[in-house]
Short mmCIF file of C-alpha atoms in Angstrom, two decimals:
data_model
loop_
_atom_site.label_atom_id
_atom_site.label_comp_id
_atom_site.label_asym_id
_atom_site.label_seq_id
_atom_site.Cartn_x
_atom_site.Cartn_y
_atom_site.Cartn_z
CA MET Y 25 84.02 107.16 70.24
CA LYS Y 26 84.23 110.47 69.34
CA ASN Y 27 80.39 110.78 68.66
CA LEU Y 28 79.08 109.16 71.67
CA PHE Y 29 80.68 111.92 73.61
CA LEU Y 30 79.46 113.97 71.35
CA LEU Y 31 76.07 112.91 71.71
CA PHE Y 32 76.64 112.47 76.54
CA PHE Y 33 77.62 116.87 75.37
CA ILE Y 34 75.53 117.95 74.67
CA PHE Y 35 72.56 115.60 75.77
CA PHE Y 36 73.52 116.67 79.60
CA SER Y 37 73.67 120.24 78.32
CA THR Y 38 70.01 120.49 76.96
CA LEU Y 39 68.92 119.00 80.34
CA SER Y 40 70.68 121.76 82.19
CA PHE Y 41 69.25 124.68 79.71
CA SER Y 42 66.18 122.97 80.30
CA GLN Y 43 66.85 121.88 84.18
CA GLU Y 44 67.20 126.02 84.95
CA GLU Y 45 64.67 127.66 82.70
CA ASP Y 46 62.04 125.27 85.03
CA PHE Y 47 63.26 126.33 87.79
CA GLN Y 48 63.46 129.71 86.89
CA THR Y 49 59.65 130.02 85.92
CA ASN Y 50 58.57 127.82 89.67
CA ASP Y 51 61.15 130.12 91.40
CA SER Y 52 57.99 132.94 91.76
CA LEU Y 53 55.24 129.83 93.06
CA LYS Y 54 58.03 128.39 95.59
CA VAL Y 55 60.97 128.45 97.20
CA ASP Y 56 62.22 124.53 98.06
CA THR Y 57 64.33 126.00 101.31
CA LYS Y 58 64.99 122.31 101.19
CA TYR Y 59 66.72 121.91 98.21
CA LEU Y 60 69.07 118.54 97.39
CA GLU Y 61 71.83 120.00 94.23
CA ASP Y 62 73.95 118.30 91.93
CA GLN Y 63 71.95 114.45 92.88
CA LEU Y 64 72.90 112.70 88.51
CA TYR Y 65 76.62 112.89 87.06
CA LEU Y 66 78.58 112.14 84.02
CA THR Y 67 81.77 112.67 84.10
CA ILE Y 68 84.33 111.75 81.02
CA THR Y 69 88.57 112.00 81.34
CA TYR Y 70 91.53 111.66 79.58
CA ASN Y 71 93.43 108.26 81.45
CA THR Y 72 96.94 107.60 81.12
CA LEU Y 73 99.11 105.66 84.03
CA SER Y 74 101.53 107.46 86.36
CA ASN Y 75 104.75 104.97 88.25
CA GLN Y 76 105.42 102.75 84.60
CA PRO Y 77 107.92 100.57 85.40
CA ASN Y 78 110.72 102.11 82.82
CA MET Y 79 111.10 101.84 78.66
CA VAL Y 80 107.72 101.15 79.44
CA THR Y 81 105.03 103.78 77.37
CA ASP Y 82 101.27 105.18 77.23
CA SER Y 83 99.93 104.24 73.98
CA GLY Y 84 97.89 105.83 71.75
CA PHE Y 85 94.27 106.89 73.10
CA SER Y 86 93.12 106.24 76.74
CA TYR Y 87 89.96 107.27 77.90
CA GLY Y 88 87.22 106.44 81.00
CA ILE Y 89 83.28 107.57 81.33
CA SER Y 90 82.06 106.99 84.82
CA ALA Y 91 78.16 107.99 85.73
CA GLY Y 92 75.74 107.72 88.68
CA PHE Y 93 73.99 108.75 92.02
CA ILE Y 94 75.19 111.01 94.13
CA LYS Y 95 73.11 112.15 97.74
CA ASP Y 96 73.40 115.16 99.16
CA LEU Y 97 73.76 115.62 102.74
CA PRO Y 98 73.90 119.04 103.80
CA LEU Y 99 75.65 119.54 106.42
CA ASN Y 100 74.32 123.92 107.28
CA THR Y 101 71.31 125.67 106.81
CA LYS Y 102 72.60 127.84 104.38
CA ARG Y 103 72.75 124.09 102.50
CA ASN Y 104 76.08 126.17 100.44
CA PHE Y 105 77.53 122.87 102.27
CA ALA Y 106 76.77 119.12 102.01
CA PHE Y 107 78.59 115.57 102.32
CA GLY Y 108 77.57 113.41 98.72
CA ILE Y 109 77.55 109.88 99.10
CA GLY Y 110 76.98 108.00 95.68
CA LEU Y 111 76.89 105.30 93.74
CA GLY Y 112 77.78 104.52 90.16
CA TYR Y 113 79.58 102.29 85.94
CA GLY Y 114 83.07 103.20 85.03
CA PHE Y 115 84.19 102.49 81.73
CA ASP Y 116 88.07 102.97 81.70
CA SER Y 117 89.81 102.19 77.80
CA PHE Y 118 94.01 102.20 78.83
CA ASN Y 119 96.17 101.57 75.77
CA HIS Y 120 100.09 101.01 76.98
CA GLY Y 121 103.41 99.58 76.79
CA LEU Y 122 103.22 96.48 79.18
CA LYS Y 123 102.86 92.47 78.02
CA VAL Y 124 100.24 91.06 80.57
CA MET Y 125 100.17 87.77 80.62
CA GLU Y 126 98.51 85.14 82.55
CA ASN Y 127 98.85 81.40 82.79
CA ASN Y 128 97.54 78.87 85.45
CA ASN Y 129 96.53 82.31 87.19
CA GLN Y 130 99.76 83.21 87.52
CA THR Y 131 100.45 86.75 85.72
CA SER Y 132 102.85 87.65 83.87
CA PHE Y 133 104.48 91.31 82.81
CA GLU Y 134 107.37 91.99 80.02
CA ILE Y 135 108.46 95.70 77.78
CA ASP Y 136 107.27 94.93 74.59
CA ASN Y 137 106.92 97.56 72.66
CA THR Y 138 107.02 96.81 69.60
CA LEU Y 139 102.81 95.08 70.14
CA MET Y 140 100.67 95.87 66.87
CA SER Y 141 98.21 96.47 69.63
CA ASN Y 142 98.25 96.07 73.03
CA LYS Y 143 95.15 97.39 75.78
CA PHE Y 144 93.16 96.55 78.24
CA VAL Y 145 89.46 97.70 80.20
CA VAL Y 146 88.20 97.70 82.98
CA HIS Y 147 83.96 97.79 84.32
CA ASN Y 148 84.27 99.71 87.45
CA ILE Y 149 81.03 99.39 90.31
CA GLU Y 150 82.48 102.78 91.69
CA LEU Y 151 80.99 104.32 95.50
CA PRO Y 152 82.23 108.18 95.33
CA LEU Y 153 82.35 110.08 98.73
CA GLU Y 154 82.67 113.63 98.85
CA LEU Y 155 82.85 116.89 100.35
CA ARG Y 156 81.39 119.53 98.67
CA TRP Y 157 81.12 123.29 98.88
CA ARG Y 158 78.66 125.66 96.45
CA ASN Y 159 77.62 129.59 95.78
CA SER Y 160 74.02 128.02 95.99
CA THR Y 161 70.60 129.19 97.18
CA PRO Y 162 66.82 128.04 96.72
CA THR Y 163 66.93 130.31 93.55
CA LYS Y 164 70.12 130.23 91.94
CA TYR Y 165 70.57 127.67 90.03
CA ALA Y 166 73.90 128.02 88.21
CA PHE Y 167 76.33 128.32 90.80
CA TRP Y 168 80.42 127.84 90.85
CA ARG Y 169 81.21 123.75 92.91
CA ILE Y 170 83.78 122.61 94.71
CA TYR Y 171 83.24 119.25 95.17
CA ALA Y 172 86.62 116.79 96.62
CA GLY Y 173 86.80 113.31 98.36
CA VAL Y 174 87.66 110.09 97.10
CA LYS Y 175 86.98 106.45 95.21
CA LEU Y 176 85.98 103.22 95.88
CA THR Y 177 85.76 101.28 93.92
CA TYR Y 178 85.69 97.61 92.89
CA ASN Y 179 86.11 95.86 89.79
CA PHE Y 180 84.19 93.50 88.52
CA SER Y 181 85.38 92.93 84.61
CA ASN Y 182 89.28 93.15 83.21
CA ASN Y 183 90.76 92.41 80.10
CA PHE Y 184 93.77 92.63 78.04
CA THR Y 185 94.66 92.08 74.74
CA TYR Y 186 97.26 93.00 72.51
CA VAL Y 187 98.84 91.48 69.03
CA SER Y 188 102.24 90.96 68.15
CA ASN Y 189 103.21 89.10 64.24
CA ASN Y 190 99.55 89.35 63.43
CA ASP Y 191 98.34 87.03 66.50
CA SER Y 192 95.87 88.52 68.94
CA PHE Y 193 95.05 87.73 72.14
CA GLU Y 194 93.10 87.84 75.19
CA PHE Y 195 92.91 87.66 79.32
CA ASN Y 196 89.79 88.29 80.36
CA ASN Y 197 90.67 88.58 84.69
CA ILE Y 198 93.18 88.13 85.68
CA SER Y 199 94.87 87.17 89.12
CA SER Y 200 96.85 90.19 90.29
CA PHE Y 201 94.66 92.74 89.23
CA LYS Y 202 93.45 94.69 92.66
CA LYS Y 203 90.38 94.69 92.99
CA PHE Y 204 89.95 96.78 95.66
CA GLN Y 205 91.08 100.48 94.70
CA THR Y 206 90.84 103.71 95.62
CA GLY Y 207 92.07 107.71 94.43
CA LEU Y 208 91.94 111.34 95.62
CA MET Y 209 89.26 113.67 92.72
CA LEU Y 210 88.65 117.01 92.26
CA SER Y 211 85.80 118.73 90.97
CA ALA Y 212 85.32 122.22 90.10
CA GLY Y 213 83.49 124.51 87.54
CA TYR Y 214 80.58 127.11 87.08
CA ASP Y 215 77.04 125.16 86.05
CA ALA Y 216 76.83 122.44 84.41
CA PHE Y 217 80.65 121.78 83.29
CA ASN Y 218 83.46 120.79 86.66
CA LEU Y 219 86.77 120.27 84.82
CA HIS Y 220 87.59 116.90 86.94
CA PHE Y 221 90.25 115.19 88.05
CA TYR Y 222 91.07 111.61 89.73
CA TYR Y 223 94.12 110.39 91.55
CA GLY Y 224 94.86 106.93 91.95
CA LEU Y 225 96.04 105.81 95.32
CA THR Y 226 96.47 102.00 94.92
CA PRO Y 227 98.86 100.60 91.78
CA LEU Y 228 96.89 98.77 89.62
CA PHE Y 229 98.78 95.23 89.89
CA LYS Y 230 99.85 93.10 93.13
CA ASP Y 231 102.45 91.39 94.12
CA SER Y 232 103.59 91.89 90.74
CA PHE Y 233 107.79 93.09 89.88
CA ILE Y 234 110.02 92.45 86.02
CA GLY Y 235 113.10 91.14 87.18
CA ASN Y 236 113.74 92.39 91.40
CA ASP Y 237 111.27 95.61 90.13
CA SER Y 238 107.60 96.20 91.61
CA ILE Y 239 105.62 96.99 89.29
CA ASP Y 240 103.12 100.73 91.07
CA THR Y 241 101.34 101.25 88.28
CA LYS Y 242 97.78 104.38 89.13
CA ILE Y 243 95.34 105.49 86.88
CA LEU Y 244 95.61 109.60 86.77
CA LYS Y 245 92.16 111.20 85.15
CA PHE Y 246 91.43 114.47 83.88
CA GLY Y 247 88.62 116.34 82.49
CA LEU Y 248 84.74 117.02 82.57
CA THR Y 249 82.04 115.99 85.18
CA PHE Y 250 78.64 117.24 84.33
CA TYR Y 251 75.69 117.20 86.53
CA ILE Y 252 72.04 117.59 87.59
CA LEU Y 253 68.97 117.79 89.54
#
């Protein structure tokens, strides 16, 4: 997985550099006053879970990768303010301490920090909505940006696995997992490299309890977003 991250990093860095070189070559030929910015994105994040039940801890490394297209819709003649609406795919993998089981479409939860392995992975369709500020111009292709907004997601696949006493257990598409989720996001930076933050507003599970305590687990992400085109 580290090699995959490195490959993505090199690929997008090379694309960004090549794009800037091409634009600089063409500057003297033509200036596009109706330019658009940052319509392809790749985000790589470190993931963690917040609002976990008492005595539940994260364990191991959790990460996420998402990529997609965002239509850039400038809101003024300078085109430095814009609205963005997009469509993408997101993959997230979590190592965690909450034991999740499914039987006859009924999900149950236990706190068991002795499990040898305990993880879940999700595959989502993403719909990012952004308000965008940048100090770009028709001939300036390395610029500062601050993009803030919300991300709507639809989960089309989730998989929970754990290993206990050398026995493996697996549950797919559990009934209590919320298919539709929302979160706040912020990306800010310069040129190709931008810090990214995501705060989930929707609990992962619906109507779920351990004893009398509700489970309100949410997702936090910290990472980098790369933009091109």
